[in-house]
Short mmCIF file of C-alpha atoms in Angstrom, two decimals:
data_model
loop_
_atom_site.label_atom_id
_atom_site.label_comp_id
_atom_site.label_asym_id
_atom_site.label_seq_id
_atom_site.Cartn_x
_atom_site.Cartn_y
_atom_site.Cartn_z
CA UNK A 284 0.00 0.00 0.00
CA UNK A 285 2.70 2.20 0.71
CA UNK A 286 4.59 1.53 -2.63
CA UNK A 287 0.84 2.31 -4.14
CA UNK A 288 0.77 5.11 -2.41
CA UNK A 289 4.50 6.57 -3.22
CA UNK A 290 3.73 5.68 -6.76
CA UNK A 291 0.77 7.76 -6.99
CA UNK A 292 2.04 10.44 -5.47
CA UNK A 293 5.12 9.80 -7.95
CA UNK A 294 3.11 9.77 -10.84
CA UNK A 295 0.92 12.85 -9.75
CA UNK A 296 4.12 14.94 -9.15
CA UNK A 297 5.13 13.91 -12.51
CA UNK A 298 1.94 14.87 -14.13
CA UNK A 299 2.45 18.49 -12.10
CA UNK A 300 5.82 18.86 -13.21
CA UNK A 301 4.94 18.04 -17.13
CA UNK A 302 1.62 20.34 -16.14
CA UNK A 303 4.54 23.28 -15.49
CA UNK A 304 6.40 22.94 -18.13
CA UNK A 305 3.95 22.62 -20.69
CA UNK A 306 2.37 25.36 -19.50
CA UNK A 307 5.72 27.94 -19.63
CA UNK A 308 6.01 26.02 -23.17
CA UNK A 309 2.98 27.20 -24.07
CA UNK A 310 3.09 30.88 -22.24
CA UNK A 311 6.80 31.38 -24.36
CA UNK A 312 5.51 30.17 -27.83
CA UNK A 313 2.11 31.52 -27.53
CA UNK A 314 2.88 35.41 -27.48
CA UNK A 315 1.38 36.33 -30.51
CA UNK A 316 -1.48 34.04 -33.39
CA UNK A 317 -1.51 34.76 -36.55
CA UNK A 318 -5.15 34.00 -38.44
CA UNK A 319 -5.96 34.35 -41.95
CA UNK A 320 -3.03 36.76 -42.97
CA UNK A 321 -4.22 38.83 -39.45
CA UNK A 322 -2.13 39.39 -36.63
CA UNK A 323 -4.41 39.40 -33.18
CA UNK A 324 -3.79 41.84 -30.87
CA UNK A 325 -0.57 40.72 -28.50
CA UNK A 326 -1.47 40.67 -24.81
CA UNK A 327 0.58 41.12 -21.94
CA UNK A 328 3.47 43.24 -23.04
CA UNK A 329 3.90 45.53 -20.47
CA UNK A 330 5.49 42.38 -18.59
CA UNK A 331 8.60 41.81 -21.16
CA UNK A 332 11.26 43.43 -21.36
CA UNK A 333 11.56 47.21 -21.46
CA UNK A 334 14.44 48.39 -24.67
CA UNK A 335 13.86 51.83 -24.59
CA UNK A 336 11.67 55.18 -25.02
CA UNK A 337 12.27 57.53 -28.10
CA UNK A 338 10.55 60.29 -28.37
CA UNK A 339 8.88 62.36 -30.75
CA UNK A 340 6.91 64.65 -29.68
CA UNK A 341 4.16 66.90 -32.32
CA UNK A 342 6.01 70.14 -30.68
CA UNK A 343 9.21 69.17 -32.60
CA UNK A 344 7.62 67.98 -35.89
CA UNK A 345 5.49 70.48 -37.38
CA UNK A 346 2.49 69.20 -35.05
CA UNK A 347 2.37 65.59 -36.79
CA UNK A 348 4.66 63.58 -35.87
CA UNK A 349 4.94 60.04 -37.92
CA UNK A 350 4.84 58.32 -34.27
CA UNK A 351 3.32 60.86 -31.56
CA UNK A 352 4.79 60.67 -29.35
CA UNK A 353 6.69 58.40 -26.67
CA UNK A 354 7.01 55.46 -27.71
CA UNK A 355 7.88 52.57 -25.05
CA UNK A 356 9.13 49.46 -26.62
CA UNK A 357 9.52 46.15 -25.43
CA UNK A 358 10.57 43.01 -26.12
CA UNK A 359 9.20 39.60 -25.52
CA UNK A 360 11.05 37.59 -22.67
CA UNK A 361 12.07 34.41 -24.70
CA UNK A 362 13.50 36.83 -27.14
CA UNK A 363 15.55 38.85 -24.59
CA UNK A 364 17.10 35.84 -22.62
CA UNK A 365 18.71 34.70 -26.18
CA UNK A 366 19.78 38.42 -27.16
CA UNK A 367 21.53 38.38 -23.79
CA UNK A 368 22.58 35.12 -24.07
CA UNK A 369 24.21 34.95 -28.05
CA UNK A 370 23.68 38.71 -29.14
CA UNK A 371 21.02 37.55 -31.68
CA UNK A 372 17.15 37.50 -32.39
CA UNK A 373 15.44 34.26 -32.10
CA UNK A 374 13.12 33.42 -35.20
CA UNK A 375 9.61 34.38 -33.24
CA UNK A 376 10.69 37.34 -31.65
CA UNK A 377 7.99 40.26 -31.29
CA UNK A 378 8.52 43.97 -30.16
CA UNK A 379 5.93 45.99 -29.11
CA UNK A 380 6.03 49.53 -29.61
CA UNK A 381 3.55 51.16 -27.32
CA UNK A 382 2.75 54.85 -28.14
CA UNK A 383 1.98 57.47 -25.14
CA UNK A 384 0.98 61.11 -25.36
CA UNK A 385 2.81 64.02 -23.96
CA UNK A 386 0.75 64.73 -20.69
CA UNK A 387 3.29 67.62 -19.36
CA UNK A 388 6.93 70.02 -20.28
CA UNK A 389 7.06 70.87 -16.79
CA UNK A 390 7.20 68.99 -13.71
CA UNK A 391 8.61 69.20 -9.88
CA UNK A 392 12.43 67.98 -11.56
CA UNK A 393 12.34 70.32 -14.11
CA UNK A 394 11.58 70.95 -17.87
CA UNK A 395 11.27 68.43 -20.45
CA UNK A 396 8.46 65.80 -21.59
CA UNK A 397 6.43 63.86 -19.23
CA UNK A 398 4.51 60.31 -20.02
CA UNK A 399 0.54 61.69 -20.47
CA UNK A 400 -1.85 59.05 -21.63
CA UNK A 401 -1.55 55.51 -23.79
CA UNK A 402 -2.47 56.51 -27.79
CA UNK A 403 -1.56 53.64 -29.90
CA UNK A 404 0.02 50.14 -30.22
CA UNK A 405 2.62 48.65 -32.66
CA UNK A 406 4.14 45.58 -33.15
CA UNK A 407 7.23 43.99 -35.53
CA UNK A 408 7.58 40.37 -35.61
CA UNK A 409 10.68 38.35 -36.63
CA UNK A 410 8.75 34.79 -38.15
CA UNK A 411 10.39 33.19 -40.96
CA UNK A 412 7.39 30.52 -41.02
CA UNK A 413 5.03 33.53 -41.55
CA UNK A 414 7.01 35.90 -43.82
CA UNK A 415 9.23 34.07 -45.73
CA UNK A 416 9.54 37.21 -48.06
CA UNK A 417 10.22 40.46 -46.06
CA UNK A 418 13.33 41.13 -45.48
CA UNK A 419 14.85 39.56 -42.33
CA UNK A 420 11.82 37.91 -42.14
CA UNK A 421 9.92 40.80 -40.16
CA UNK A 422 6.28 42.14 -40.38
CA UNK A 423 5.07 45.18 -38.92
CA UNK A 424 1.83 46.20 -37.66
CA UNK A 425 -0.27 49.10 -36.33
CA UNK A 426 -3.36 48.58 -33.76
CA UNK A 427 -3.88 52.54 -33.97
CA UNK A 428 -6.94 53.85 -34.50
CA UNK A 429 -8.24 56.97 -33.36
CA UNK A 430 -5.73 57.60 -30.02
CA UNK A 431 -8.44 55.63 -27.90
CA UNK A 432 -9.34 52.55 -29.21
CA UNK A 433 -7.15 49.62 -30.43
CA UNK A 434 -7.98 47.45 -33.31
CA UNK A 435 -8.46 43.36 -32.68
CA UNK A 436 -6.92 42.11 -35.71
CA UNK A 437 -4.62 44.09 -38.18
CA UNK A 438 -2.94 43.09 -41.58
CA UNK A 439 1.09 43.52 -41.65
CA UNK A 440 1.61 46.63 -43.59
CA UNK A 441 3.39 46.56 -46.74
CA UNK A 442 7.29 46.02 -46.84
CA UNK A 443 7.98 49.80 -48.09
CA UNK A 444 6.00 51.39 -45.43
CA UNK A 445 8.06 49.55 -42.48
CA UNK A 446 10.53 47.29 -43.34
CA UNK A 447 12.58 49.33 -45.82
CA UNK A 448 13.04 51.98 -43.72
CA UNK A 449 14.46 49.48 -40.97
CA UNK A 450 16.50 47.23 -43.21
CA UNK A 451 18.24 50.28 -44.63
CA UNK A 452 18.55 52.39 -40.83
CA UNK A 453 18.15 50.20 -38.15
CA UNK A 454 21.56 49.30 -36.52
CA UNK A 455 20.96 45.26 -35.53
CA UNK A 456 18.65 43.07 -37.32
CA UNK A 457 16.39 45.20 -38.44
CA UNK A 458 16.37 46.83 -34.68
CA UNK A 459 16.71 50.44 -34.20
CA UNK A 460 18.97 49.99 -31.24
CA UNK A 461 21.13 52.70 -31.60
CA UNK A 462 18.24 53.85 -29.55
CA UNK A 463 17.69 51.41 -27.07
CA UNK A 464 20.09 51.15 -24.46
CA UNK A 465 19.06 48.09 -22.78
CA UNK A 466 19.84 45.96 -26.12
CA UNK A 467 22.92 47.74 -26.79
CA UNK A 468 24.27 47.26 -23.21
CA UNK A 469 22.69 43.97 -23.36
CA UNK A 470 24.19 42.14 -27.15
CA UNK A 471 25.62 38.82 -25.35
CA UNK A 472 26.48 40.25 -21.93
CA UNK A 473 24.42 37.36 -20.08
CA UNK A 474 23.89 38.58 -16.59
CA UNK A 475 25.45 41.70 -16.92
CA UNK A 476 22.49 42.49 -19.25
CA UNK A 477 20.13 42.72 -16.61
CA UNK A 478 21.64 45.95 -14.76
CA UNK A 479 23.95 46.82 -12.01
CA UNK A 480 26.04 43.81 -12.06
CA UNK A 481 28.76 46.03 -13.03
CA UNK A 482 30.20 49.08 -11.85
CA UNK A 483 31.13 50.84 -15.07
CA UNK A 484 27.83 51.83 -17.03
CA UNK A 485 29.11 50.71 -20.24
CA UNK A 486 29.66 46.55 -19.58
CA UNK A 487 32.83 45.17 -21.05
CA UNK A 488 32.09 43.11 -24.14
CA UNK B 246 15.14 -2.42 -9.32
CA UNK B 247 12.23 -1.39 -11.31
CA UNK B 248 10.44 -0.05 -8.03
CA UNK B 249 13.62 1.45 -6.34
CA UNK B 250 14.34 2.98 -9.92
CA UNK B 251 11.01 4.36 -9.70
CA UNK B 252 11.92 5.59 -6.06
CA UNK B 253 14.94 7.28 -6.65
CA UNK B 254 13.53 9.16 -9.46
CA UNK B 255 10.57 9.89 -8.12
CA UNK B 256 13.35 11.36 -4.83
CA UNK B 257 15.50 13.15 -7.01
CA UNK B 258 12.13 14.70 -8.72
CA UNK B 259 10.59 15.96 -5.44
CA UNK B 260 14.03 17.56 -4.67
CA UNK B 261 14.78 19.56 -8.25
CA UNK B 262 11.13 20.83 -7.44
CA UNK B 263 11.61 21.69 -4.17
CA UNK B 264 14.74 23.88 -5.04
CA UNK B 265 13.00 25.30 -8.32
CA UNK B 266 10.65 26.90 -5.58
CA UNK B 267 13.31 27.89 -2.87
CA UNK B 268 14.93 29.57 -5.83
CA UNK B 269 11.74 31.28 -6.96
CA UNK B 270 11.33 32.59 -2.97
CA UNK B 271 14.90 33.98 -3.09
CA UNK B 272 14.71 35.84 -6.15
CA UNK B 273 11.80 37.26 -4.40
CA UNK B 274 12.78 38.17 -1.51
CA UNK B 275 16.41 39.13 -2.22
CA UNK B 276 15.99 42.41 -4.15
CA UNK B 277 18.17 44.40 -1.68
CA UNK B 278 20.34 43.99 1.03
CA UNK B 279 21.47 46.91 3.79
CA UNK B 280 24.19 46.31 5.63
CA UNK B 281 25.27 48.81 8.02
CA UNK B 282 23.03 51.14 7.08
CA UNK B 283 24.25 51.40 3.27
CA UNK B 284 22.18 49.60 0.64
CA UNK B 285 24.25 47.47 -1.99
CA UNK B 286 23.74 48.14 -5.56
CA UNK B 287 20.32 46.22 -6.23
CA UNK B 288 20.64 43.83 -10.06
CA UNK B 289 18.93 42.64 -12.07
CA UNK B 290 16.62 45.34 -12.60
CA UNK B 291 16.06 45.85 -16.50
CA UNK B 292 13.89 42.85 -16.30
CA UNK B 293 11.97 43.97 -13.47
CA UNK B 294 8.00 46.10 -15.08
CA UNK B 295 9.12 49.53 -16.54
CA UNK B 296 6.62 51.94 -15.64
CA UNK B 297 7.50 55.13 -17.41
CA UNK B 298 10.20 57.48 -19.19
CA UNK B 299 10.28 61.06 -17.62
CA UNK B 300 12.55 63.20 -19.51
CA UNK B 301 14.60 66.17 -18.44
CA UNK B 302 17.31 67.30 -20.83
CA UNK B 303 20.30 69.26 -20.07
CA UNK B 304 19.40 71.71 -23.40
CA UNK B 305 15.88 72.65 -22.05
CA UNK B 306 17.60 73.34 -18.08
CA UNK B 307 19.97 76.16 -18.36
CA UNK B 308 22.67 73.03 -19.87
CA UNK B 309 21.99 71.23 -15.93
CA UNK B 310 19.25 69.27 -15.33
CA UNK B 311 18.69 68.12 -11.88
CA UNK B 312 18.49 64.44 -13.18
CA UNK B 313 19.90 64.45 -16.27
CA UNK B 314 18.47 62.86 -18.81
CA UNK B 315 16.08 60.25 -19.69
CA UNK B 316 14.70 58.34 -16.51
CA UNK B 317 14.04 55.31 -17.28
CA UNK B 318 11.95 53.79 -14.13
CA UNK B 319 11.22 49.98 -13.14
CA UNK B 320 9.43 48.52 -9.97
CA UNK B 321 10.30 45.14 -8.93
CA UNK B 322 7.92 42.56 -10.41
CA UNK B 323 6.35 41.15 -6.82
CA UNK B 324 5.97 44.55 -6.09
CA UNK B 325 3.88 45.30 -9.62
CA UNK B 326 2.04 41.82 -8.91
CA UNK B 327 0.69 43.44 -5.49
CA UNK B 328 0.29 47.10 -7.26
CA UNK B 329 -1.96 45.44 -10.57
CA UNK B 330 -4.31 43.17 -8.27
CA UNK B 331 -4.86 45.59 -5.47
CA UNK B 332 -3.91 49.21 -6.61
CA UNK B 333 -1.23 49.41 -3.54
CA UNK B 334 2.56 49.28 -2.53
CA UNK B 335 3.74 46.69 -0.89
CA UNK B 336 6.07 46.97 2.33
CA UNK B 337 9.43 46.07 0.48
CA UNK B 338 8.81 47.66 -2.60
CA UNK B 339 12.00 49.03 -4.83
CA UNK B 340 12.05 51.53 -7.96
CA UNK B 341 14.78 51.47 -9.97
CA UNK B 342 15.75 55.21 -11.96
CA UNK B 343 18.41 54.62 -14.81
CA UNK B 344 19.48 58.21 -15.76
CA UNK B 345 20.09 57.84 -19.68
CA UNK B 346 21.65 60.42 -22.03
CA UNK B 347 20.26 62.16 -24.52
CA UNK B 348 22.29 60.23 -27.54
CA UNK B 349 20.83 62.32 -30.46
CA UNK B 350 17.74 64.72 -31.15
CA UNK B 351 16.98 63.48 -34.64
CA UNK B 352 16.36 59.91 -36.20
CA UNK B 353 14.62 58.66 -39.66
CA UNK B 354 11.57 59.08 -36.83
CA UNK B 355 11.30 62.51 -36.81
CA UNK B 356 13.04 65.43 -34.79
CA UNK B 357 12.76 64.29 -30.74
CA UNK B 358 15.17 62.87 -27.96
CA UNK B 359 16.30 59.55 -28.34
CA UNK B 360 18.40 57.41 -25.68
CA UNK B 361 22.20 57.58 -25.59
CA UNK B 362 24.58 56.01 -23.14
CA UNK B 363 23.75 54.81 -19.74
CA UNK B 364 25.37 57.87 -17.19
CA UNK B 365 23.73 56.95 -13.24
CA UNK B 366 21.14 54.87 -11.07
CA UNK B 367 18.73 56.08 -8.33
CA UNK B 368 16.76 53.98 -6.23
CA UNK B 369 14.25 54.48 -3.88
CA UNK B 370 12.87 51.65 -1.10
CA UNK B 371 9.55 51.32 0.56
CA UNK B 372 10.16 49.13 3.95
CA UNK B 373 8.93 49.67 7.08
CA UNK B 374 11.41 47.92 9.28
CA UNK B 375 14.51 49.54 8.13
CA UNK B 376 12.71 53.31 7.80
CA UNK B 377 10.36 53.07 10.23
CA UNK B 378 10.92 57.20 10.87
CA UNK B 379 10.99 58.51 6.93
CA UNK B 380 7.72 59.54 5.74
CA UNK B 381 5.85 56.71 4.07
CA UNK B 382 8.86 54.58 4.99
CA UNK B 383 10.44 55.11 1.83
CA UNK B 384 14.30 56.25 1.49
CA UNK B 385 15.84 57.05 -1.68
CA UNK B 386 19.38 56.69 -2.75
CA UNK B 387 21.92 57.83 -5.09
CA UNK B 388 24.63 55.72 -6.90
CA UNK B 389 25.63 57.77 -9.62
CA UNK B 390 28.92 58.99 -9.33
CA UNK B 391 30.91 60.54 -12.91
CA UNK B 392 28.23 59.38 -15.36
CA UNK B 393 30.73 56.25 -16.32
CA UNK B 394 30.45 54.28 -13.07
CA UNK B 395 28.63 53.93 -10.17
CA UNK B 396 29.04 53.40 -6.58
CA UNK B 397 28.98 49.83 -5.09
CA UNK B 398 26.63 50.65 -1.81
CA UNK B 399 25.76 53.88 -0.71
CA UNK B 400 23.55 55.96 2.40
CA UNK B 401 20.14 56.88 2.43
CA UNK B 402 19.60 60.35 1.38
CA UNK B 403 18.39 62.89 3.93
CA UNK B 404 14.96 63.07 4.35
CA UNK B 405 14.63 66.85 2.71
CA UNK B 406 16.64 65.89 -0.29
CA UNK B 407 13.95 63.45 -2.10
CA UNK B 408 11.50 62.72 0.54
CA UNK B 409 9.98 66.06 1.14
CA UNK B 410 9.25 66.62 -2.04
CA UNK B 411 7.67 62.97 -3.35
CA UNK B 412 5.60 63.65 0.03
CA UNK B 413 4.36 66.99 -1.33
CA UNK B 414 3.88 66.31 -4.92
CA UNK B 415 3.97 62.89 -5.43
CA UNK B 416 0.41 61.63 -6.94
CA UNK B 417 0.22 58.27 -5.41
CA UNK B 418 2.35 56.71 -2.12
CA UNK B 419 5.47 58.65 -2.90
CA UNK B 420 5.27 58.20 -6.37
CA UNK B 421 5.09 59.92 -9.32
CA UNK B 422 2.69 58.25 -10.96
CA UNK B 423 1.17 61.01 -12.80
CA UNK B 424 3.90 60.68 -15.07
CA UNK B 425 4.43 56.61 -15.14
CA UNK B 426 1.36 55.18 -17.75
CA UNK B 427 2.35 52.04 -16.55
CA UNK B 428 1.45 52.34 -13.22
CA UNK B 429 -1.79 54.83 -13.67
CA UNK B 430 -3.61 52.07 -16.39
CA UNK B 431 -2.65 49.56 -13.95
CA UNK B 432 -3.87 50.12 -10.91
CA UNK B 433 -6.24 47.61 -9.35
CA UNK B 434 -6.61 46.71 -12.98
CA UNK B 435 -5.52 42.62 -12.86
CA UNK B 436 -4.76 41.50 -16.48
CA UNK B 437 -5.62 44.62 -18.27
CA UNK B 438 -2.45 45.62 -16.34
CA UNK B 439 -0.28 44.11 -18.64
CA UNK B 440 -1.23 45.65 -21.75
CA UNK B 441 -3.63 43.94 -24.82
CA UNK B 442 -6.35 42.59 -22.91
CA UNK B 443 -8.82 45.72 -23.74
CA UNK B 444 -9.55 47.62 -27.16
CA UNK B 445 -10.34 51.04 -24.76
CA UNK B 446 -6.76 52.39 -24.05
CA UNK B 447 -7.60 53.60 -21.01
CA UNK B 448 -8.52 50.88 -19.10
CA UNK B 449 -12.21 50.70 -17.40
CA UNK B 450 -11.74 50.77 -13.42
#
């Protein structure tokens, strides 16, 4: 009975343990579906891995600026622990751009531009199952509607909106991270990647 | 030597889980240590939540911000967990500032401010125990030194130097979350927290 007993409990742990792992399987590989040529909208983002914020703000480009205004960018988790691992982009990776107003130029440390309200959504994936023919194998996408409201589903927009742009300016794989200092500090610095391991601001390569 | 097989991995199973959790609790609880009264450099930060990108550049302060230049702000992730499912701070909560340079003003985006080099770290500690007598128990500390590296542990600043003024002006618990997105969308919010789960982008409460 005891043996019985142990064996079920064995067999239960292993079930839990499979259970686990499955499940992380499926959180990791399950960041983004792709239906009928539409990308649904990614969920979750503001979990993964902060890259950086530019900025441009409408009082610096005529009023209309092509991405009002902050724009806080992330990357997805999976992604980031191979960047920092190897210095490369895993086929699957998705960034999320994630666009925010300018709520305030003044504030109690001083002038400049302060984080208002949420305003759009963008995303570029890196699938070479699902875009055999773009360039580096990424698709971008916009979720922006009116500054309020996101979209559910969106097409990838054509390669010379998006992709040319980045294949011909973007420093790394098709990744603007000349300005995003977390990737640049990050390329293949393994732990060091993840902040204040290191005493010099600029880790050793 | 089936069953005892059967034991011994069943044995060696219950002890990997058993240290896959009391590695989970010590990430947890291990996100700063303060030893005679100085607080070690915290890690690990850039994969903790960001919640927001204040920006104060040197060119729009007489050439001398007060926190020069892009802040890029995190909160530790058991912190956020509390923060998204109940709208409060938790006793043991740390923020993470990375100061950030301004790298360039203008980029195939448009005229703006976009991320340069990493140049200092601020952090600032919620915990009752060891500030029982600051205001809101938080402290807040400095490690920035020349903008190239930073200091290994450091004091708590004096109470007038950061505390006074996050007690005056700060919007919620002695922080600034009228300029953090992150942290405004997500309060009390659960999933909708993390970004996706709602077309409105401003969350319902």
């Amino acid at each position: 009975m005891k043996s019985t007993s142990k064996g079920f409990f064995c067999a239960a742990l292993v079930a839990s343990v499979s259970q686990m792992f499955v499940a992380q399987t499926t959180v990791a590989s399950d960041l983004y579906t792709i239906k009928d040529g539409k990308l649904e909208r990614p969920t979750g983002y503001r979990e993964w891995v902060f890259v950086g914020t530019p900025l441009t703000p409408n009082d610096m480009n005529n009023g209309k600026a092509t991405f009002p205004e902050f724009h806080n960018v992330y990357l997805d988790r999976q992604s980031w622990n191979q960047w920092k691992e190897k210095g490369t982009v895993r086929d699957g990776a998705i960034m999320v751009k994630e666009m925010v107003s300018v709520g305030t130029k003044s504030a109690p440390s001083g002038s400049g531009y302060f984080e208002g309200d949420y305003i759009g959504l963008e995303i570029s994936i890196k699938d070479s199952k699902h875009f055999p023919k773009e360039p580096g194998n990424w698709a971008y996408f916009s979720f922006t509607t009116d500054g309020k409201t996101l979209k559910e589903t969106t097409s990838a927009l054509p390669t010379e909106k998006c992709n040319a742009c980045h294949a011909a300016l973007a420093a790394d794989d098709f990744m603007f991270t000349q300005y995003y200092p977390v990737l640049r500090a990050g390329k293949g610095t393994g732990i060091e990647a993840t902040g204040g391991f290191n005493s010099k601001l600029t880790p050793a390569k």
